């Protein structure tokens, strides 16, 4: 029951990281002194969804253009772009994947200011980057990442948002309330026959949809596909049917409001829809948090759902088949 | 049989576009005179996969950092980043989706040099951008985009690669040979019972995997998930099993070679694998083309496979359920 325990630790991880915020703010100050004009974020798997959250923060809070790096152009293709004025943020739980270490070293050699965000301050990635942020999640023993994901989100928020957010102090409590409001067991009962699922959201909640789908694939072996609500309308809507449950993250805020036309189309197609959000089938109780902090909380019911579906199917969510804790890719 | 006919038109579309290459080269010259330092590409659906191809070209051929824009940060969140020195390339078949038109207008107002790549030179998107490229695919009547996708790829290549590629003249012939080598019917027979599928590739072929999966979802209503080979190893590998066919695009070149460890893991998990590439179950016959031109050819067997599976299931690939030709998202 490693994964279940680690899901439950998240309020404590947030408290620990908030207590260390001044350390991360110093790294943020160093970044701002360098006055980058463009930001690249590089990651794989779960951490790639944290990087996507970071991209939204950079675009909306720092007002800078940003992109997710394709590590293969730096490693497989050996490209050496001009990265002066570029901030390159590598995000990785283990800090050990060779392609991420190599692409961060290459980015630094090409002139970028490099920052490693990891749960492993002595890792090769942390050593190769100029600056580093420790996400302080503690040892994560389950193969499926849970607390390191939300710790990466909070660390990116503390790194990238100058001045922080006055509501940050309420985060551990909102997380605890959301854990208490857990209804994943009922939802798992409804969804247990499904082999295919779609997870969708817009804006700040889109990384939540991506990460929720990955948890479902990793632990419950479902074909769970994630789409931004807008992209779902551009094609994949055709595969939606009464047999394909849709998990829709609809948070209070602009991203959630932009989901209205998507929900309407899903109703027309009579898809079984489970909402993640206040009052949803998978409730989130995060009153008082700004929209950009909701991704730190709203992933929890999806982590729980993935865990429960795995257990109900007789799988071991702590040790999914075919996976290792550290994935080495080149 | 609109979709089948449009798939067959692709060699002619390439010839037409190659004949107009000097017009596109002039737009490319104007872009290079502006000396952008960072490139953003914006698109939805099929065109987003063309944009991803463009991102690889920018990073490897222009040596500039690049990112895929999240249109929602400019529209839903109203962010106004500093886009001086930024080239913003919007890609859209119809040039009509309001969020793309609005985000391109916003990018231009924020200082970016904007280029619209569309099949509709009089569209709102083409009008709102400073520069435009017509992909000359002719009217596309099937809902699922095929010839406009490959026309967008070639147009992006002509726009972004100074000096072009001496092998470009061989492209129509390689495309014709690949159409002739069609074995999609046999593969469709093997795969017809599958409701779930995975499509995977690395590097330049990764956009092919994304677009192939979208065609399968749109026309055959399969849950087809696309992953870069590297990301597949970081989690989704767990859902692979003897019941989940994997279509692997393994082209000659560095991206294809980087697939070796992925293919090995798929063998260990005893997944039924169909390869797209020379000598594969879905053959590509593109001898003499550089790796970066292969995406223009290797998507064809996947378009054919999607069409065949739809027909065998009794669906109408020309008019998939729940979709319209022009998708309006905000």
XYZ file of C-alpha atoms in Angstrom:
660
model
C 0.000 0.000 0.000
C 2.879 2.331 -0.798
C 0.980 4.353 -3.404
C -2.045 4.830 -1.122
C 0.204 6.027 1.704
C 2.104 8.393 -0.569
C -1.148 9.895 -1.877
C -2.089 10.600 1.739
C 1.241 12.291 2.465
C 0.654 15.179 0.079
C -0.642 17.742 2.613
C 2.554 17.155 4.660
C 4.762 17.476 1.580
C 3.139 20.835 0.814
C 3.752 22.014 4.382
C 7.404 21.003 4.183
C 7.914 22.723 0.847
C 6.115 25.894 1.960
C 8.395 26.037 5.001
C 11.356 26.033 2.590
C 9.908 28.625 0.244
C 12.560 31.241 0.920
C 15.242 28.872 -0.429
C 13.305 28.391 -3.672
C 12.547 32.116 -3.860
C 16.306 32.755 -3.901
C 16.660 30.524 -6.954
C 13.721 32.421 -8.474
C 15.516 35.720 -7.797
C 18.636 34.440 -9.553
C 16.500 33.460 -12.530
C 14.872 36.893 -12.700
C 18.222 38.661 -12.449
C 19.257 36.775 -15.590
C 16.161 38.267 -17.302
C 15.433 35.368 -19.647
C 13.294 36.142 -22.680
C 12.179 32.601 -23.516
C 11.613 29.523 -21.396
C 12.022 25.866 -22.335
C 10.878 23.091 -20.020
C 12.146 19.532 -20.434
C 10.814 16.364 -18.790
C 9.419 12.885 -19.402
C 6.348 11.034 -18.138
C 4.673 12.440 -15.013
C 7.214 15.246 -14.750
C 6.295 16.318 -18.276
C 2.839 17.162 -16.950
C 4.448 19.265 -14.211
C 6.478 20.962 -16.968
C 3.250 21.696 -18.852
C 1.872 23.354 -15.705
C 5.090 25.368 -15.555
C 4.545 26.452 -19.165
C 1.117 27.898 -18.289
C 2.653 29.740 -15.313
C 5.451 31.195 -17.465
C 3.030 32.394 -20.135
C 0.422 33.874 -17.814
C 2.487 34.976 -14.789
C 5.888 35.853 -16.260
C 4.483 36.971 -19.625
C 7.193 35.108 -21.530
C 6.858 32.747 -24.477
C 7.555 29.154 -23.513
C 7.835 25.715 -25.035
C 8.271 22.119 -23.986
C 11.670 20.959 -25.223
C 11.826 17.886 -27.432
C 14.870 16.255 -25.767
C 15.497 14.161 -28.884
C 16.488 17.180 -30.988
C 19.377 17.837 -28.575
C 20.282 14.172 -28.005
C 19.200 11.969 -30.944
C 19.740 14.718 -33.569
C 22.574 16.548 -31.815
C 21.158 19.980 -32.624
C 22.944 22.914 -30.947
C 20.521 25.873 -31.021
C 21.424 29.347 -29.817
C 19.986 29.408 -26.290
C 21.253 32.757 -25.016
C 18.458 34.554 -23.083
C 16.747 31.175 -22.644
C 15.793 29.676 -19.280
C 15.869 25.864 -19.507
C 13.996 24.110 -16.684
C 14.450 20.327 -16.429
C 11.938 18.518 -14.216
C 12.536 14.960 -13.001
C 11.728 12.999 -9.852
C 14.876 10.876 -9.991
C 17.133 13.286 -11.878
C 18.618 10.207 -13.520
C 17.238 9.782 -17.017
C 20.248 10.023 -19.360
C 18.425 11.927 -22.116
C 17.348 14.617 -19.679
C 20.824 14.911 -18.154
C 22.397 15.108 -21.620
C 19.895 17.599 -23.004
C 20.320 19.842 -19.927
C 24.111 19.736 -20.345
C 23.691 20.557 -24.039
C 21.304 23.436 -23.266
C 23.820 24.867 -20.775
C 26.617 24.593 -23.322
C 24.381 26.406 -25.845
C 24.015 29.396 -23.527
C 20.827 28.678 -21.555
C 20.454 29.305 -17.848
C 19.644 25.800 -16.595
C 17.584 24.886 -13.527
C 16.943 21.317 -12.339
C 13.746 20.672 -10.373
C 14.123 17.230 -8.796
C 13.425 15.108 -5.742
C 17.077 14.018 -5.775
C 19.464 16.883 -4.985
C 22.542 14.675 -5.535
C 21.354 13.316 -8.862
C 23.271 13.723 -12.125
C 20.595 16.151 -13.363
C 20.896 18.399 -10.309
C 24.673 18.391 -10.725
C 24.689 19.224 -14.411
C 22.341 22.226 -14.057
C 23.540 25.643 -12.944
C 20.741 26.083 -10.382
C 18.602 23.530 -8.630
C 15.385 23.200 -6.668
C 14.792 20.247 -4.329
C 11.068 19.388 -4.226
C 11.442 17.790 -0.766
C 8.830 15.071 -1.325
C 10.824 12.450 0.620
C 11.527 8.969 -0.717
C 8.831 7.812 -3.144
C 8.659 4.024 -3.158
C 5.621 3.267 -5.331
C 6.472 3.117 -9.022
C 3.576 5.426 -9.969
C 4.562 8.976 -9.004
C 2.023 10.850 -6.866
C 3.539 13.076 -4.166
C 6.551 13.950 -6.303
C 4.170 15.217 -9.013
C 2.342 17.665 -6.764
C 5.627 18.630 -5.085
C 7.030 19.481 -8.537
C 3.939 21.627 -9.241
C 4.319 23.567 -5.999
C 8.088 23.944 -6.485
C 7.506 25.350 -9.997
C 4.924 27.765 -8.599
C 7.335 28.962 -5.904
C 10.126 29.265 -8.478
C 8.202 31.051 -11.208
C 5.676 33.306 -9.445
C 7.371 36.352 -7.988
C 5.668 37.434 -4.799
C 3.936 34.095 -4.443
C 0.239 33.841 -3.721
C -1.342 34.969 -0.436
C -3.575 31.869 -0.424
C -0.642 29.428 -0.517
C -0.929 28.867 3.226
C -4.378 27.355 2.715
C -3.069 24.712 0.349
C -2.293 21.904 2.835
C -5.740 22.249 4.413
C -7.571 22.263 1.051
C -5.607 19.161 0.099
C -6.564 17.456 3.359
C -10.259 18.381 2.892
C -10.183 16.983 -0.645
C -8.693 13.714 0.628
C -11.496 13.547 3.240
C -14.175 14.147 0.591
C -12.965 11.051 -1.311
C -15.632 9.310 -3.378
C -13.286 7.353 -5.652
C -14.728 4.069 -4.427
C -18.223 4.830 -5.807
C -16.788 6.104 -9.077
C -14.541 3.044 -9.417
C -17.631 0.848 -9.038
C -19.304 2.704 -11.920
C -16.220 2.593 -14.154
C -14.802 -0.843 -13.389
C -16.027 -2.479 -16.605
C -14.432 0.167 -18.851
C -11.213 -0.690 -20.718
C -11.162 2.695 -22.501
C -11.529 6.118 -20.999
C -11.025 9.763 -21.951
C -9.808 12.469 -19.565
C -10.277 16.091 -20.593
C -9.830 19.643 -19.288
C -8.736 23.085 -20.458
C -6.194 25.670 -19.379
C -4.524 25.157 -16.006
C -6.380 21.876 -15.515
C -5.106 20.350 -18.768
C -1.940 19.012 -17.080
C -4.281 17.381 -14.524
C -6.086 15.555 -17.339
C -2.773 14.379 -18.802
C -1.441 13.175 -15.470
C -4.750 11.550 -14.459
C -4.796 9.570 -17.720
C -1.193 8.444 -17.164
C -2.007 7.182 -13.628
C -4.954 5.205 -15.034
C -2.717 3.674 -17.736
C 0.135 2.902 -15.360
C -1.753 1.318 -12.506
C -5.065 0.079 -13.950
C -3.782 -0.709 -17.488
C -6.702 1.204 -19.033
C -6.450 2.915 -22.406
C -6.963 6.362 -20.952
C -6.438 9.149 -23.465
C -6.114 12.789 -22.414
C -7.163 15.701 -24.602
C -7.501 19.402 -24.076
C -11.216 20.117 -24.372
C -10.515 22.139 -27.524
C -8.538 19.343 -29.194
C -11.196 16.785 -28.236
C -13.628 18.687 -30.468
C -11.097 18.558 -33.335
C -11.387 14.824 -34.012
C -11.271 12.477 -31.047
C -14.908 13.327 -30.202
C -15.825 10.745 -32.873
C -14.631 7.861 -30.715
C -16.772 8.967 -27.764
C -19.734 6.744 -27.260
C -21.968 5.482 -24.482
C -19.294 2.852 -23.669
C -16.407 5.297 -23.262
C -16.528 7.085 -19.916
C -15.189 10.632 -19.880
C -13.563 12.160 -16.826
C -13.832 15.950 -17.180
C -11.858 18.242 -14.887
C -14.050 21.324 -14.515
C -12.514 23.660 -12.004
C -13.963 27.004 -10.935
C -12.208 29.557 -13.096
C -11.604 30.379 -16.725
C -10.346 26.942 -17.768
C -13.420 25.282 -16.256
C -15.787 27.795 -17.876
C -14.139 27.137 -21.266
C -15.230 23.491 -20.857
C -18.947 24.398 -21.205
C -19.172 23.729 -24.993
C -17.201 20.505 -24.533
C -19.596 19.241 -21.850
C -22.523 20.108 -24.096
C -21.098 18.036 -26.969
C -20.414 15.141 -24.592
C -24.047 15.247 -23.466
C -25.201 15.166 -27.105
C -23.070 12.054 -27.633
C -24.520 10.567 -24.396
C -21.103 9.864 -22.964
C -21.023 8.830 -19.304
C -19.276 11.838 -17.721
C -17.640 12.026 -14.291
C -16.660 15.538 -13.243
C -13.632 16.376 -11.116
C -14.272 19.620 -9.264
C -16.480 21.170 -6.596
C -19.673 19.106 -6.308
C -18.455 16.652 -8.968
C -18.502 12.877 -8.795
C -14.846 13.215 -7.811
C -15.118 16.261 -5.531
C -12.432 18.874 -4.975
C -12.827 21.116 -1.933
C -10.363 23.939 -2.491
C -12.338 27.071 -1.686
C -10.201 30.159 -1.561
C -7.425 28.924 -3.845
C -6.696 30.761 -7.095
C -7.307 28.808 -10.304
C -3.584 28.389 -10.889
C -3.213 26.518 -7.575
C -6.082 24.084 -8.241
C -3.930 21.616 -10.255
C -2.054 20.919 -7.003
C -5.277 19.618 -5.423
C -7.519 18.347 -8.196
C -5.151 15.529 -9.228
C -5.697 13.782 -5.876
C -9.130 12.253 -6.644
C -7.674 10.951 -9.927
C -4.687 9.398 -8.131
C -7.140 7.720 -5.753
C -9.351 6.534 -8.622
C -6.374 4.985 -10.425
C -5.310 3.235 -7.227
C -8.802 1.889 -6.514
C -9.402 0.626 -10.044
C -6.061 -1.189 -9.911
C -6.898 -2.833 -6.592
C -10.396 -3.804 -7.749
C -8.908 -5.422 -10.854
C -6.460 -7.356 -8.689
C -3.393 -5.462 -9.908
C -0.599 -4.212 -7.659
C -0.558 -0.417 -7.995
C 2.780 -0.242 -6.183
C 4.548 -2.355 -8.778
C 2.851 -2.016 -12.185
C 3.876 -4.595 -14.745
C 6.610 -3.586 -17.157
C 7.800 -0.492 -15.280
C 10.745 0.423 -13.067
C 10.982 3.428 -10.742
C 13.784 5.026 -12.732
C 13.243 4.953 -16.471
C 16.393 5.320 -18.524
C 15.856 6.707 -21.998
C 18.396 8.059 -24.438
C -15.177 7.587 -51.077
C -13.932 11.142 -50.623
C -11.243 10.269 -48.088
C -9.855 7.422 -50.224
C -9.662 9.736 -53.253
C -7.992 12.502 -51.271
C -5.385 10.068 -49.919
C -4.597 9.162 -53.523
C -4.218 12.801 -54.559
C -1.168 13.420 -52.376
C 1.533 12.895 -55.041
C -0.244 15.522 -57.203
C -0.547 17.947 -54.291
C 3.202 17.637 -53.693
C 3.904 18.357 -57.371
C 1.688 21.440 -57.282
C 3.293 22.761 -54.121
C 6.831 22.085 -55.381
C 6.004 24.043 -58.534
C 5.101 26.994 -56.281
C 8.161 26.705 -54.083
C 9.639 30.049 -55.099
C 6.564 31.846 -53.712
C 6.956 30.110 -50.350
C 10.716 30.703 -50.408
C 10.010 34.450 -50.612
C 7.972 34.251 -47.434
C 10.846 32.259 -45.906
C 13.269 35.019 -46.913
C 11.085 37.633 -45.241
C 11.061 35.524 -42.094
C 14.853 35.178 -42.092
C 15.329 38.907 -42.639
C 13.358 39.472 -39.428
C 15.922 37.216 -37.663
C 13.588 35.711 -35.077
C 15.227 34.223 -31.997
C 12.387 31.990 -30.856
C 9.554 30.267 -32.694
C 6.046 29.478 -31.503
C 3.726 27.276 -33.549
C -0.031 27.256 -32.924
C -2.609 24.806 -34.232
C -5.335 22.330 -33.276
C -6.062 18.734 -34.238
C -4.331 17.420 -37.362
C -2.609 20.747 -37.983
C -1.094 20.528 -34.506
C 0.824 17.485 -35.708
C 2.085 19.492 -38.682
C 3.105 22.198 -36.181
C 5.025 19.572 -34.178
C 6.884 18.625 -37.375
C 7.649 22.310 -37.857
C 9.041 22.443 -34.308
C 11.537 19.672 -35.111
C 12.575 21.523 -38.296
C 13.072 24.798 -36.421
C 15.173 23.154 -33.721
C 17.348 21.049 -36.011
C 17.508 23.134 -39.210
C 17.204 26.734 -38.003
C 18.934 26.064 -34.667
C 16.346 28.092 -32.779
C 14.418 27.179 -29.645
C 10.757 26.520 -30.351
C 7.522 25.723 -28.594
C 3.955 24.803 -29.374
C 1.739 27.686 -28.244
C -1.066 26.940 -25.810
C -3.749 29.079 -27.498
C -5.749 29.202 -24.266
C -3.158 31.330 -22.474
C -3.688 34.077 -25.073
C -7.472 33.615 -25.407
C -8.984 32.070 -22.261
C -6.471 33.730 -19.882
C -5.844 36.874 -21.919
C -2.098 36.794 -21.311
C -0.064 39.352 -23.292
C 3.544 38.110 -23.312
C 6.411 40.062 -24.835
C 6.792 38.465 -28.280
C 9.418 40.697 -29.872
C 11.955 38.556 -31.781
C 9.372 35.754 -31.873
C 8.123 34.080 -35.051
C 4.545 32.853 -34.535
C 3.408 30.279 -37.113
C -0.304 29.385 -37.085
C -1.235 26.234 -39.021
C -4.846 25.484 -39.992
C -6.550 23.802 -42.914
C -9.628 26.026 -42.781
C -8.073 29.124 -41.225
C -11.383 29.566 -39.430
C -11.113 28.404 -35.835
C -11.801 31.487 -33.692
C -9.243 30.647 -31.005
C -6.477 30.370 -33.573
C -7.502 33.622 -35.294
C -7.675 35.424 -31.947
C -4.395 34.054 -30.641
C -2.623 34.985 -33.887
C -4.022 38.528 -33.674
C -2.916 38.701 -30.041
C 0.568 37.407 -30.902
C 0.914 40.052 -33.620
C -0.194 42.786 -31.219
C 2.403 41.500 -28.728
C 5.216 42.009 -31.248
C 5.548 38.627 -32.977
C 6.078 38.211 -36.699
C 3.021 36.145 -37.634
C 2.706 33.665 -40.513
C -0.474 31.751 -41.382
C -0.066 28.385 -43.113
C -3.498 27.428 -44.434
C -5.399 25.811 -47.275
C -7.689 28.856 -47.360
C -5.899 32.022 -48.497
C -9.010 34.167 -47.935
C -9.676 32.841 -44.458
C -9.779 35.042 -41.344
C -6.518 33.460 -40.155
C -4.691 34.279 -43.401
C -5.994 37.839 -43.166
C -5.023 38.431 -39.579
C -1.417 37.238 -40.035
C 1.313 39.462 -41.477
C 2.557 36.791 -43.893
C 0.824 33.775 -45.324
C 1.528 30.497 -47.080
C -1.144 28.749 -49.157
C -0.658 24.956 -48.986
C -2.484 24.498 -52.331
C -4.069 21.159 -51.421
C -7.302 21.949 -53.246
C -10.744 21.514 -51.690
C -10.744 18.799 -49.030
C -14.221 17.319 -48.718
C -13.761 14.392 -46.328
C -13.998 15.430 -42.687
C -10.782 13.593 -41.777
C -7.849 15.655 -43.063
C -5.328 13.761 -45.203
C -3.922 15.730 -48.148
C -4.047 19.024 -46.253
C -1.882 17.439 -43.519
C 0.919 16.402 -45.859
C 0.588 19.679 -47.782
C 1.084 21.544 -44.481
C 4.192 19.457 -43.793
C 5.707 20.232 -47.188
C 4.774 23.920 -46.931
C 6.477 24.128 -43.519
C 9.554 22.432 -44.957
C 9.691 24.899 -47.865
C 9.144 27.812 -45.475
C 11.631 26.837 -42.784
C 14.527 25.120 -44.579
C 16.715 27.626 -46.355
C 18.152 26.160 -49.515
C 15.597 23.373 -49.526
C 16.622 19.765 -50.009
C 18.056 18.423 -53.281
C 15.927 15.265 -52.924
C 12.629 17.182 -52.808
C 11.995 16.424 -56.491
C 11.823 12.707 -55.646
C 9.019 13.213 -53.173
C 5.991 12.768 -55.489
C 7.445 9.544 -56.888
C 8.265 8.109 -53.440
C 4.727 8.944 -52.366
C 3.300 7.202 -55.434
C 5.475 4.109 -54.819
C 4.325 3.973 -51.199
C 0.684 4.143 -52.296
C 1.369 1.270 -54.727
C 3.003 -0.828 -51.995
C -0.206 -0.622 -49.938
C -0.793 -3.550 -47.568
C -3.330 -1.868 -45.311
C -5.960 -4.449 -46.178
C -3.948 -7.340 -44.674
C -3.078 -5.291 -41.604
C -6.713 -4.232 -41.148
C -7.695 -7.914 -41.175
C -5.241 -8.602 -38.366
C -6.293 -5.584 -36.306
C -10.035 -5.502 -36.864
C -10.959 -6.965 -33.468
C -8.926 -4.382 -31.525
C -10.742 -1.531 -29.765
C -7.508 -0.183 -28.275
C -4.257 0.538 -30.026
C -0.983 2.350 -29.384
C 1.006 4.231 -32.039
C 4.611 5.123 -31.272
C 7.705 6.672 -32.875
C 10.613 8.969 -32.049
C 12.082 12.147 -33.457
C 10.829 13.274 -36.864
C 8.383 10.367 -36.991
C 6.701 11.286 -33.717
C 4.243 13.666 -35.464
C 3.390 10.713 -37.742
C 2.473 8.614 -34.709
C 0.287 11.422 -33.329
C -1.487 11.990 -36.633
C -1.898 8.258 -37.323
C -3.557 7.799 -33.928
C -5.895 10.727 -34.589
C -6.983 9.256 -37.959
C -7.739 5.922 -36.249
C -9.797 7.695 -33.572
C -11.647 9.920 -36.030
C -12.640 7.387 -38.623
C -12.544 3.971 -36.914
C -13.546 5.170 -33.416
C -10.661 3.219 -31.870
C -8.972 4.312 -28.652
C -5.639 4.901 -30.324
C -3.071 6.542 -28.081
C 0.159 8.015 -29.430
C 3.373 8.208 -27.419
C 6.927 9.133 -28.218
C 8.909 5.928 -27.770
C 10.724 7.524 -24.841
C 7.513 8.546 -23.068
C 5.989 5.103 -23.674
C 8.739 3.643 -21.471
C 7.898 6.196 -18.745
C 4.550 4.695 -17.754
C 2.139 3.761 -20.537
C 4.164 0.589 -21.237
C 2.222 -0.942 -18.315
C -1.023 -1.003 -20.301
C 0.603 -2.846 -23.220
C -0.402 -6.466 -23.428
C -1.013 -9.188 -25.945
C -4.454 -7.634 -26.673
C -3.195 -4.127 -27.439
C -1.670 -3.884 -30.920
C 1.175 -1.409 -31.291
C 1.872 0.401 -34.537
C 5.531 1.483 -34.466
C 6.860 3.946 -37.040
C 10.488 2.919 -37.541
C 12.000 4.972 -40.297
C 15.573 4.689 -41.545
C 17.477 7.384 -39.689
C 18.226 8.505 -36.182
C 14.627 8.588 -34.928
C 14.071 5.016 -36.139
C 17.324 3.799 -34.592
C 16.328 5.369 -31.260
C 13.274 3.061 -31.331
C 15.432 -0.075 -30.836
C 15.094 -0.217 -27.018
C 11.362 0.476 -27.326
C 10.873 -2.412 -29.775
C 12.840 -4.672 -27.433
C 10.550 -3.827 -24.502
C 7.477 -4.372 -26.674
C 8.796 -7.830 -27.595
C 9.300 -8.648 -23.916
C 5.680 -7.702 -23.260
C 4.606 -9.832 -26.284
C 2.673 -6.970 -27.841
C 1.497 -7.534 -31.417
C 3.607 -4.981 -33.310
C 3.021 -3.647 -36.834
C 5.923 -1.610 -38.198
C 5.531 1.346 -40.553
C 8.698 1.718 -42.618
C 10.769 -0.021 -45.278
C 9.941 -3.728 -45.219
C 7.374 -3.241 -42.442
C 3.836 -4.610 -42.321
C 2.824 -1.133 -43.520
C 5.634 -0.514 -46.033
C 7.113 2.859 -46.922
C 9.179 3.032 -50.092
C 11.004 6.354 -49.896
C 14.576 5.511 -50.827
C 16.709 8.571 -51.318
C 14.707 10.918 -49.102
C 16.348 12.488 -46.061
C 14.914 11.486 -42.692
C 13.252 14.863 -42.266
C 11.183 14.313 -45.433
C 9.952 10.848 -44.432
C 7.000 12.167 -42.350
C 5.508 13.427 -45.637
C 5.332 9.843 -46.927
C 5.071 7.520 -43.944
C 1.677 8.851 -42.822
C 0.046 7.480 -46.005
C -0.146 3.802 -44.934
C -1.684 4.964 -41.646
C -4.282 7.076 -43.464
C -5.119 4.011 -45.573
C -5.295 1.775 -42.496
C -7.691 4.165 -40.742
C -9.879 4.303 -43.850
C -9.944 0.515 -44.244
C -10.727 -0.198 -40.618
C -13.597 2.285 -40.790
C -15.032 0.675 -43.912
C -14.650 -2.840 -42.497
C -16.518 -1.775 -39.365
C -19.286 -0.320 -41.495
C -18.536 3.303 -40.599
C -18.487 6.178 -43.099
C -14.929 7.541 -43.068
C -16.027 10.597 -45.070
C -18.465 11.706 -42.390
C -17.370 10.501 -38.945
C -20.017 10.767 -36.250
C -19.896 13.850 -34.073
C -17.525 15.892 -36.245
C -17.784 18.801 -38.676
C -15.179 19.875 -41.224
C -14.570 23.195 -39.541
C -14.248 22.967 -35.789
C -14.884 26.183 -33.946
C -13.212 26.437 -30.567
C -12.710 29.453 -28.383
